mmCIF file of C-alpha atoms in Angstrom:
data_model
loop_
_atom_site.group_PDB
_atom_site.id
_atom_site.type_symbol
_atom_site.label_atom_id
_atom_site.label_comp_id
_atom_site.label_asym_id
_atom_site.label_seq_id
_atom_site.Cartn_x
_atom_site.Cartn_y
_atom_site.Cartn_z
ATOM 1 C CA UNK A 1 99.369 120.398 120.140
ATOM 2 C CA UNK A 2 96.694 117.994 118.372
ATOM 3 C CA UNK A 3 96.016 114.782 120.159
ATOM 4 C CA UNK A 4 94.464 111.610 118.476
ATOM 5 C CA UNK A 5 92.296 110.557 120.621
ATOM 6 C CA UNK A 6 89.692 108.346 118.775
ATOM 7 C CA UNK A 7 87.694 110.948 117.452
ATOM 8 C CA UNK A 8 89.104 112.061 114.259
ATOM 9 C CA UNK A 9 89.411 115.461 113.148
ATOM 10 C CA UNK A 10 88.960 117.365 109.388
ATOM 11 C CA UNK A 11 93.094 117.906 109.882
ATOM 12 C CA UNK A 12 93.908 114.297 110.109
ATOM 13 C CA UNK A 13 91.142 113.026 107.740
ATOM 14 C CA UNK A 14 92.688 115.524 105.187
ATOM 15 C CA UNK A 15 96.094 113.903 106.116
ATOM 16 C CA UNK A 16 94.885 110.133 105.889
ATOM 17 C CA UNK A 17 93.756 111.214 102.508
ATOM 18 C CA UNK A 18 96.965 112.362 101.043
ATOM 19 C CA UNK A 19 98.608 109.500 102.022
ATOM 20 C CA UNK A 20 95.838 107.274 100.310
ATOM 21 C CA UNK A 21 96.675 109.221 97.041
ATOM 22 C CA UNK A 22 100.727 109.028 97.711
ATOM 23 C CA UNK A 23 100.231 105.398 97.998
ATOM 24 C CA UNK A 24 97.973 104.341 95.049
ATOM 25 C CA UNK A 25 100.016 106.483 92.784
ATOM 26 C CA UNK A 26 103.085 104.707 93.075
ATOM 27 C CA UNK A 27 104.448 105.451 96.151
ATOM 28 C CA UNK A 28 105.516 101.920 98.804
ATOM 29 C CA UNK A 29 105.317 98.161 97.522
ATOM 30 C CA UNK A 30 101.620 96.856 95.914
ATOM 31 C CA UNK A 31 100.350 93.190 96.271
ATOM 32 C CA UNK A 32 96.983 91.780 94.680
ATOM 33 C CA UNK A 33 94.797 89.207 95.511
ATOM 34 C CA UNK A 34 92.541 87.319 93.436
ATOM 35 C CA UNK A 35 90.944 85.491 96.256
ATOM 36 C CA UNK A 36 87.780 84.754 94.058
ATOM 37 C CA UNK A 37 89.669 82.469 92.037
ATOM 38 C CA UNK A 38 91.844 80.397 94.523
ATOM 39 C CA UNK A 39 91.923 81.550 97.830
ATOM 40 C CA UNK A 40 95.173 79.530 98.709
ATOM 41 C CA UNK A 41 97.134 81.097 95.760
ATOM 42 C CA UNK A 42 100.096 83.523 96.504
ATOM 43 C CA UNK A 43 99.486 87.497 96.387
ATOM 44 C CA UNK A 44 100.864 88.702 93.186
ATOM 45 C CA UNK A 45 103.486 91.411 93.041
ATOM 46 C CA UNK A 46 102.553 94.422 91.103
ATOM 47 C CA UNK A 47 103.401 98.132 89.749
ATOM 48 C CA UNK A 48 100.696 100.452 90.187
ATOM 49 C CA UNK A 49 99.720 103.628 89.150
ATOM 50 C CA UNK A 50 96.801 106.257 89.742
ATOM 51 C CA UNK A 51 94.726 108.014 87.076
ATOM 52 C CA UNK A 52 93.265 111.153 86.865
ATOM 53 C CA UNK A 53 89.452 109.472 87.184
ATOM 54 C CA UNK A 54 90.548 107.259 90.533
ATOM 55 C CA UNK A 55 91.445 103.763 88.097
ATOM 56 C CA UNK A 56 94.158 102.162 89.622
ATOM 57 C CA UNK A 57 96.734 100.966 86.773
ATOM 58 C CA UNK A 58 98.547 97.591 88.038
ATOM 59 C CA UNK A 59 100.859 95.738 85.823
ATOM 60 C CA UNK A 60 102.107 92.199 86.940
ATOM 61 C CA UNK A 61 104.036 88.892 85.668
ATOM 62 C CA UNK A 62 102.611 86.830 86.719
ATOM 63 C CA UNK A 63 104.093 83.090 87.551
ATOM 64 C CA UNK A 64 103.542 80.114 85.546
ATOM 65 C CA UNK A 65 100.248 78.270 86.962
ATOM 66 C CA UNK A 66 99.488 81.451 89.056
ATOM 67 C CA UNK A 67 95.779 81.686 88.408
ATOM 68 C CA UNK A 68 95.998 85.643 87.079
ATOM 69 C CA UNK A 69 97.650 83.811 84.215
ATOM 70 C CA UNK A 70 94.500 82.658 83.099
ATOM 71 C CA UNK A 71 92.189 85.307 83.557
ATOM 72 C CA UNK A 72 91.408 86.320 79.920
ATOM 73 C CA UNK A 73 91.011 90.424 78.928
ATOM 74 C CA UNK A 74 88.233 92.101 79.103
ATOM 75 C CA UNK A 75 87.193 89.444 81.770
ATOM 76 C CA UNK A 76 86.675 91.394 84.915
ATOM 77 C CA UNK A 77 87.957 89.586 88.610
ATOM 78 C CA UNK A 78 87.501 90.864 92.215
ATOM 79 C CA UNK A 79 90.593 91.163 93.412
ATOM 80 C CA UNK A 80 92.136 92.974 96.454
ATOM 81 C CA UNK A 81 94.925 95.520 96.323
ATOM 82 C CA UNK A 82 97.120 96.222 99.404
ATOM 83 C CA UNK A 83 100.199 98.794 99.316
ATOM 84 C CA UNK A 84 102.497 99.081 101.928
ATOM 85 C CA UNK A 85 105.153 102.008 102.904
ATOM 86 C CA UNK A 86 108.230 101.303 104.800
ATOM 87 C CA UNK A 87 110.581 104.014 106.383
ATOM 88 C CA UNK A 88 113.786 104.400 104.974
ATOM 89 C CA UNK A 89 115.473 103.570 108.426
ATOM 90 C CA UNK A 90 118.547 100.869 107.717
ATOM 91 C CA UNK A 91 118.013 98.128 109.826
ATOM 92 C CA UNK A 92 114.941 98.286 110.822
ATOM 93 C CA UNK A 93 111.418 97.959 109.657
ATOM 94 C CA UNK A 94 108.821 99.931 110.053
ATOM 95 C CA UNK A 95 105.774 99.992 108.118
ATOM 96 C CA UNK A 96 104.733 104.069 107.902
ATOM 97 C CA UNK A 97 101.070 103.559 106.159
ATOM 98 C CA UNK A 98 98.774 101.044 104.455
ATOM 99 C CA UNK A 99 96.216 100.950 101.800
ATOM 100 C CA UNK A 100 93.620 98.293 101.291
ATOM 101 C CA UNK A 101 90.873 97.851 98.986
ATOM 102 C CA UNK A 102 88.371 95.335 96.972
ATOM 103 C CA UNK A 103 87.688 96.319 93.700
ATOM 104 C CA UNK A 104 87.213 94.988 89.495
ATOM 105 C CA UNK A 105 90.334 93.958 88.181
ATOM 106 C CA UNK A 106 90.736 93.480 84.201
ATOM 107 C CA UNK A 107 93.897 92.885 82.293
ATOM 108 C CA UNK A 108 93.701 94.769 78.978
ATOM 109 C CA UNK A 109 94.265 93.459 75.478
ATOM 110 C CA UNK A 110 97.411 94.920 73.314
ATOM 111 C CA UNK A 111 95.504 97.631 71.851
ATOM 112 C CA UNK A 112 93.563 99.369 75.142
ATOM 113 C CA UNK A 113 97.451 98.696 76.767
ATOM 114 C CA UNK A 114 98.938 100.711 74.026
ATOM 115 C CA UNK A 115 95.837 103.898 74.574
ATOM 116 C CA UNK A 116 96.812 103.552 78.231
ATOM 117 C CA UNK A 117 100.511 104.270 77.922
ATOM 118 C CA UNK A 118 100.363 106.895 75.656
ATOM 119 C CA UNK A 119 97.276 108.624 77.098
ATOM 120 C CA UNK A 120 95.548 108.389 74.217
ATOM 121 C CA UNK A 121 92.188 107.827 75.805
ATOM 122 C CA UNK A 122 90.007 110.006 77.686
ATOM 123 C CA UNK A 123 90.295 109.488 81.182
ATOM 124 C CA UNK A 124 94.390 108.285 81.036
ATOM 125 C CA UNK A 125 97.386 108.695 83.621
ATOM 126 C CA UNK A 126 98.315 111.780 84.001
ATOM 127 C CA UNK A 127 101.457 112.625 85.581
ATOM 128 C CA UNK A 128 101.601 113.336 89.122
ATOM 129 C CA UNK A 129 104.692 112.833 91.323
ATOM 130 C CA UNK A 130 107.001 114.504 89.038
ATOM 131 C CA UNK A 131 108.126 111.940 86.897
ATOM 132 C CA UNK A 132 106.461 109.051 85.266
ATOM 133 C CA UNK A 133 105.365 106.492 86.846
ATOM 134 C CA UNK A 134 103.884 104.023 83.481
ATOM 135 C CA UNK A 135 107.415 104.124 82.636
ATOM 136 C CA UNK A 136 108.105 101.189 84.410
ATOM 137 C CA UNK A 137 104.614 99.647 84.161
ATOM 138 C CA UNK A 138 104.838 99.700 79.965
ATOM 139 C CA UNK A 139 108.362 97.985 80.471
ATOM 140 C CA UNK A 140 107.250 95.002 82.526
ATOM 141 C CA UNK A 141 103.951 94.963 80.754
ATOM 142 C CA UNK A 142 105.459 94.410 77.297
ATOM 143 C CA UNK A 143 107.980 91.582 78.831
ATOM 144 C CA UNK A 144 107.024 88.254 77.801
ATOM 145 C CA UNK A 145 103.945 87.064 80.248
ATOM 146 C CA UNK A 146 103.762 90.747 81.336
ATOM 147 C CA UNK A 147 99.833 92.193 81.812
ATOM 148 C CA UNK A 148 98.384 95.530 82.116
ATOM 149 C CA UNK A 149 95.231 95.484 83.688
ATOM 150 C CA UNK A 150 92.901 98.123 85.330
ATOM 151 C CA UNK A 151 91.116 98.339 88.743
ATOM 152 C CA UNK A 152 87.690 99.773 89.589
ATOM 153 C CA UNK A 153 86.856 100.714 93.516
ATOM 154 C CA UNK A 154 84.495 102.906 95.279
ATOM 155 C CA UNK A 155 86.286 102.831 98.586
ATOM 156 C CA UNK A 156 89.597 102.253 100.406
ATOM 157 C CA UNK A 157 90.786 101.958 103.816
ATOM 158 C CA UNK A 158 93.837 103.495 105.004
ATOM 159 C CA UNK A 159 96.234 102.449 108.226
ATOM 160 C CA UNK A 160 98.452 105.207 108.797
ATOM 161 C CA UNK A 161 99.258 107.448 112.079
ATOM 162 C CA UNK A 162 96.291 109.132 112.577
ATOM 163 C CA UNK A 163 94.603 105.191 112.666
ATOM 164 C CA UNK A 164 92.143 103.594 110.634
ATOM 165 C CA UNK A 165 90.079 105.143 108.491
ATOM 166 C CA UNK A 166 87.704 104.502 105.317
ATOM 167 C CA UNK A 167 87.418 107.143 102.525
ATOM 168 C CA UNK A 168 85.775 107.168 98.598
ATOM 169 C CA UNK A 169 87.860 107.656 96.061
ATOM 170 C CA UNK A 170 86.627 110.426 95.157
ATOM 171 C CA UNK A 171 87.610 111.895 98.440
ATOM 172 C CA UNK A 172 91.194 110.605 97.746
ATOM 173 C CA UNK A 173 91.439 112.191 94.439
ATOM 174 C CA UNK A 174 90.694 115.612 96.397
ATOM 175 C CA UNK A 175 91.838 115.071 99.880
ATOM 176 C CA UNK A 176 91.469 119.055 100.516
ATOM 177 C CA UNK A 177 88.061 118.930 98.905
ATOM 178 C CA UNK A 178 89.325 122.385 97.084
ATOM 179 C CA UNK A 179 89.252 120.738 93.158
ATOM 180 C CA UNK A 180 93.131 120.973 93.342
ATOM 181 C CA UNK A 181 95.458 118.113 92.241
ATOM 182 C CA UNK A 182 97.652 117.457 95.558
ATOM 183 C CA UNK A 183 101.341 118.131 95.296
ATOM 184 C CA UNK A 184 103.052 114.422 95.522
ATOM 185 C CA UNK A 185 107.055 114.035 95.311
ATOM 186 C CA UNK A 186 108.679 111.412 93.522
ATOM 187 C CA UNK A 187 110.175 108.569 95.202
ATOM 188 C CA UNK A 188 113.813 110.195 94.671
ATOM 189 C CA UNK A 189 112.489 113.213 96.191
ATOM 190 C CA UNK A 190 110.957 111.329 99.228
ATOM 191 C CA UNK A 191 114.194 109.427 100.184
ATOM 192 C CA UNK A 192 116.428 113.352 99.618
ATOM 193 C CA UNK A 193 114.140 114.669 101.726
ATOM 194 C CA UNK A 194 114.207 112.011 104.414
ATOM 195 C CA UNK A 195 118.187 112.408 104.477
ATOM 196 C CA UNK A 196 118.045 115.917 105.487
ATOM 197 C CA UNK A 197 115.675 115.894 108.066
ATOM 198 C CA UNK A 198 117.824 112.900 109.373
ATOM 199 C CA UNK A 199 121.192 114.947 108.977
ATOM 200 C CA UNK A 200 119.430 116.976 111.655
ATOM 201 C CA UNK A 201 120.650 114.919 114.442
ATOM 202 C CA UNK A 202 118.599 112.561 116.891
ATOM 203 C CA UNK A 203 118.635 115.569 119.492
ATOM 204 C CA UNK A 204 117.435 118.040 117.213
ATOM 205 C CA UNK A 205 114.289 116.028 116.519
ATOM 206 C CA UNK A 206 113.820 115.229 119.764
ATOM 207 C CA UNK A 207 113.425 119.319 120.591
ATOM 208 C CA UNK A 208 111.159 119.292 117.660
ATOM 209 C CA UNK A 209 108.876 116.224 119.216
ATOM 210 C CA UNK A 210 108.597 118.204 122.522
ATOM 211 C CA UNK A 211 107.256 121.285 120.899
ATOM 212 C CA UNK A 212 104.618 119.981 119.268
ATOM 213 C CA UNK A 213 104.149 117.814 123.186
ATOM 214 C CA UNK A 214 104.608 121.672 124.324
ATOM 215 C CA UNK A 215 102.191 123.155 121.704
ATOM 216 C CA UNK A 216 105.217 126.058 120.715
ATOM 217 C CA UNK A 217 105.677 123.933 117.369
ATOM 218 C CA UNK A 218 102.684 123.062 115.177
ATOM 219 C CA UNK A 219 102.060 119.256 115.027
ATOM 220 C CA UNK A 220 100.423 115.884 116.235
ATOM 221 C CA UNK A 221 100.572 113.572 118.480
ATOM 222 C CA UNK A 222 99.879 110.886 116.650
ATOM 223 C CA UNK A 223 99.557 107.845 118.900
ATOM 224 C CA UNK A 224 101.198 106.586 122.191
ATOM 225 C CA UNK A 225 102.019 102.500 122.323
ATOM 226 C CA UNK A 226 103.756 100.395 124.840
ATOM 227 C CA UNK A 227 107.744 99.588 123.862
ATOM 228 C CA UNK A 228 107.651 96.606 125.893
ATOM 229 C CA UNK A 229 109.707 93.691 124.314
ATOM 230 C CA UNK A 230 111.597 96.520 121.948
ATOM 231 C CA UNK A 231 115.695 96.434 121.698
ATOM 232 C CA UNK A 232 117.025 98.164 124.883
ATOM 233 C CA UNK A 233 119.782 99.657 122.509
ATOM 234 C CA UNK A 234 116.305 101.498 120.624
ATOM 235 C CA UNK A 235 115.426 103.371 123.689
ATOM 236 C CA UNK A 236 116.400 106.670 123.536
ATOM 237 C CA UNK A 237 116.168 107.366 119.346
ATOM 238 C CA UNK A 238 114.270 109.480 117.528
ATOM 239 C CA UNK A 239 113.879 108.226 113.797
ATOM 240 C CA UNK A 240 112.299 109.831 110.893
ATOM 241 C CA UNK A 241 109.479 107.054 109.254
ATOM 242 C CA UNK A 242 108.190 109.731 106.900
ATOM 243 C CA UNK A 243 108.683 112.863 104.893
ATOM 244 C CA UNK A 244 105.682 114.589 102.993
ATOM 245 C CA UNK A 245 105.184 118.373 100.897
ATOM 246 C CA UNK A 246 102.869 118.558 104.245
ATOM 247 C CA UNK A 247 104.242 117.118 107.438
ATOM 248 C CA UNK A 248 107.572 115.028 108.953
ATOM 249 C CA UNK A 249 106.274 111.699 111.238
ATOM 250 C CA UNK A 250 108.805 110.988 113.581
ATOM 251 C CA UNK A 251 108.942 107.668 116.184
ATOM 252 C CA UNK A 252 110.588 108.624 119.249
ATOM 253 C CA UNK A 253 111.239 105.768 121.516
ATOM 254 C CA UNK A 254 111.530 105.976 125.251
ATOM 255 C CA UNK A 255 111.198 103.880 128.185
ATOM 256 C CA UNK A 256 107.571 105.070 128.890
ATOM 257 C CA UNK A 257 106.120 104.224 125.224
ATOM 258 C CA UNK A 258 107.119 104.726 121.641
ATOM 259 C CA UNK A 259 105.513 108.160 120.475
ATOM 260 C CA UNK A 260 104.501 108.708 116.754
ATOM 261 C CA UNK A 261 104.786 112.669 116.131
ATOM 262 C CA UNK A 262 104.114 114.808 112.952
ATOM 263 C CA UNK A 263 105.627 117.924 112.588
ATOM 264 C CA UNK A 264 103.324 119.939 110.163
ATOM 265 C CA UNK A 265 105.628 121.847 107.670
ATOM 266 C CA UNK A 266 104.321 125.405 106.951
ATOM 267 C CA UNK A 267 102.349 125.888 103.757
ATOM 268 C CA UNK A 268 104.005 126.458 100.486
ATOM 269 C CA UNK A 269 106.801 123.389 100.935
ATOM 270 C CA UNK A 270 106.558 122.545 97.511
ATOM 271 C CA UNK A 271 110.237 121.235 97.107
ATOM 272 C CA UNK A 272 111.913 118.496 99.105
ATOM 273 C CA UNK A 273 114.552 119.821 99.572
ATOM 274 C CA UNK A 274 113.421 122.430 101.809
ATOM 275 C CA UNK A 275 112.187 119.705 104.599
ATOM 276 C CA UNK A 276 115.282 120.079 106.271
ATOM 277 C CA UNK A 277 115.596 123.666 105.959
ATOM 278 C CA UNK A 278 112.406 124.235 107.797
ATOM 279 C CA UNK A 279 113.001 121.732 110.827
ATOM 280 C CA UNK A 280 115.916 123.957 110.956
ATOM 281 C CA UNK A 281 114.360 126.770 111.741
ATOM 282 C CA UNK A 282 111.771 125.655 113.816
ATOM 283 C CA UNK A 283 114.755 123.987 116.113
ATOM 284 C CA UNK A 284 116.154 127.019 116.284
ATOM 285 C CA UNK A 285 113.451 129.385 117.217
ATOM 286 C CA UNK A 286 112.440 126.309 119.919
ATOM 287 C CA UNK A 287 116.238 126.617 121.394
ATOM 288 C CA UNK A 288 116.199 130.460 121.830
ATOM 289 C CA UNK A 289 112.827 130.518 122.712
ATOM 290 C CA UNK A 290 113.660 128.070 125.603
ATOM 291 C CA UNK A 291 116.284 130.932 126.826
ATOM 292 C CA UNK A 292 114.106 133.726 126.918
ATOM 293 C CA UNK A 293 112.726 134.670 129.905
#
């Protein structure tokens, strides 16, 4: 078993990485700021996108008398970009990771919008989670009082499990640091995947969190936190807040504190459907190995 403990460790940098580069590519819901130009003015609701170079691709419509309205092309803002992932748990709401960063926004004319969505230019999207995700960018960009626009940043800071931590973008482009492009799953795939770890059963997951507590299943103890003031009827549940090609987080909720656990999957999970299939198996060896002598 890994324990967070403050100090944080090349495995859950690497991890606080990925989910940086999950995030900006698509992944969870995006909000910008242009606090430069009225700080009172409502965050803007955006699409986003990730390029191959670390240029964050945003496309917005903005509302009449919002003051991105204004902001001509080729005009470059500070602005500040926060993206936010929520488990797929009905009824509930929990917020799995964050992104944050301050960067250059500027909204692109017809022509550099048109290079952009075809990939005509050097530098352009490149396809990463297994579908396309300027699909729906070029549709609400070519609505009436739709934009396209580009963001520049050096840095980003990421709120996730392992805590809070600041990386380049550079580092987020390569989380391993191996000069590989990360395997990312689309947002279909994501939500599949979450269903069958979840068809597992609450108990099931619960053998799975005391493994990794145990150290007989490979994993993280992510954080401990107080569930004082939490829904008596919670107590007691295990849910699953997120699925990844790498690892399964998992919230179990008990009188004594609410635990945040990752269960690392083994190496070569390329396909989401095969989440499930590997919890499976590492229940199963936990439940035989618990009636071995």
């Amino acid at each position: 078993m890994t324990s967070i403990s403050g100090d944080r460790t090349p495995q859950t940098t690497i991890a606080s990485r990925r989910m940086a580069r999950r995030l900006l590519s698509g992944a969870g819901c995006a909000t910008l700021t242009a606090y430069r130009l009225d700080a009172g003015a409502p965050s803007q609701l955006v699409l986003h996108a990730l390029d191959v170079t670390g240029s964050i691709i945003v496309a917005a419509h903005p509302a009449v008398g919002h003051p991105m309205v204004s902001v001509p092309n080729e005009s470059p803002v500070e602005v500040r970009l926060d993206v936010t992932l929520e488990a797929a748990e009905p009824g509930l709401r929990i917020t799995t990771a964050t992104v944050h960063l301050l960067g250059m926004l500027t909204w692109l004319d017809d022509v550099q919008c048109d290079a952009v969505l075809s990939g005509s230019v050097a530098g352009c999207h490149c396809s990463i989670t297994g579908e396309d995700p300027l699909t729906d960018l070029a549709a609400l960009a070519s609505a009436p009082g739709g934009r396209l626009g580009v963001i520049e940043s050096g840095r980003i800071m990421v709120h996730d499990a392992m805590g809070i931590s600041g990386h380049t973008i550079e580092e987020v482009l390569d989380p391993d640091a191996k000069g590989v492009r990360p395997l990312l799953w689309s947002a279909f795939e994501t939500f599949s995947a979450q269903d069958e770890v979840k068809a597992l059963g609450e108990e099931a997951l619960g053998v799975l969190c005391e493994g990794v507590e145990q150290g007989t299943i490979p994993g993280v103890v992510c954080s401990r936190r107080s569930t004082e003031g939490l829904c008596t009827a919670l107590l007691g549940r295990v849910l699953c807040v997120d699925v990844s090609p790498h690892a399964v987080t998992l919230l179990r909720l008990q009188r004594e504190g609410a635990d945040t656990i990752q269960i690392l999957l083994p190496p070569g999970t390329t396909c989401a459907h095969e989440a499930g299939r590997r919890l499976r198996s590492l229940v199963q060896d936990a439940l035989v190995g618990g009636l071995l002598p």
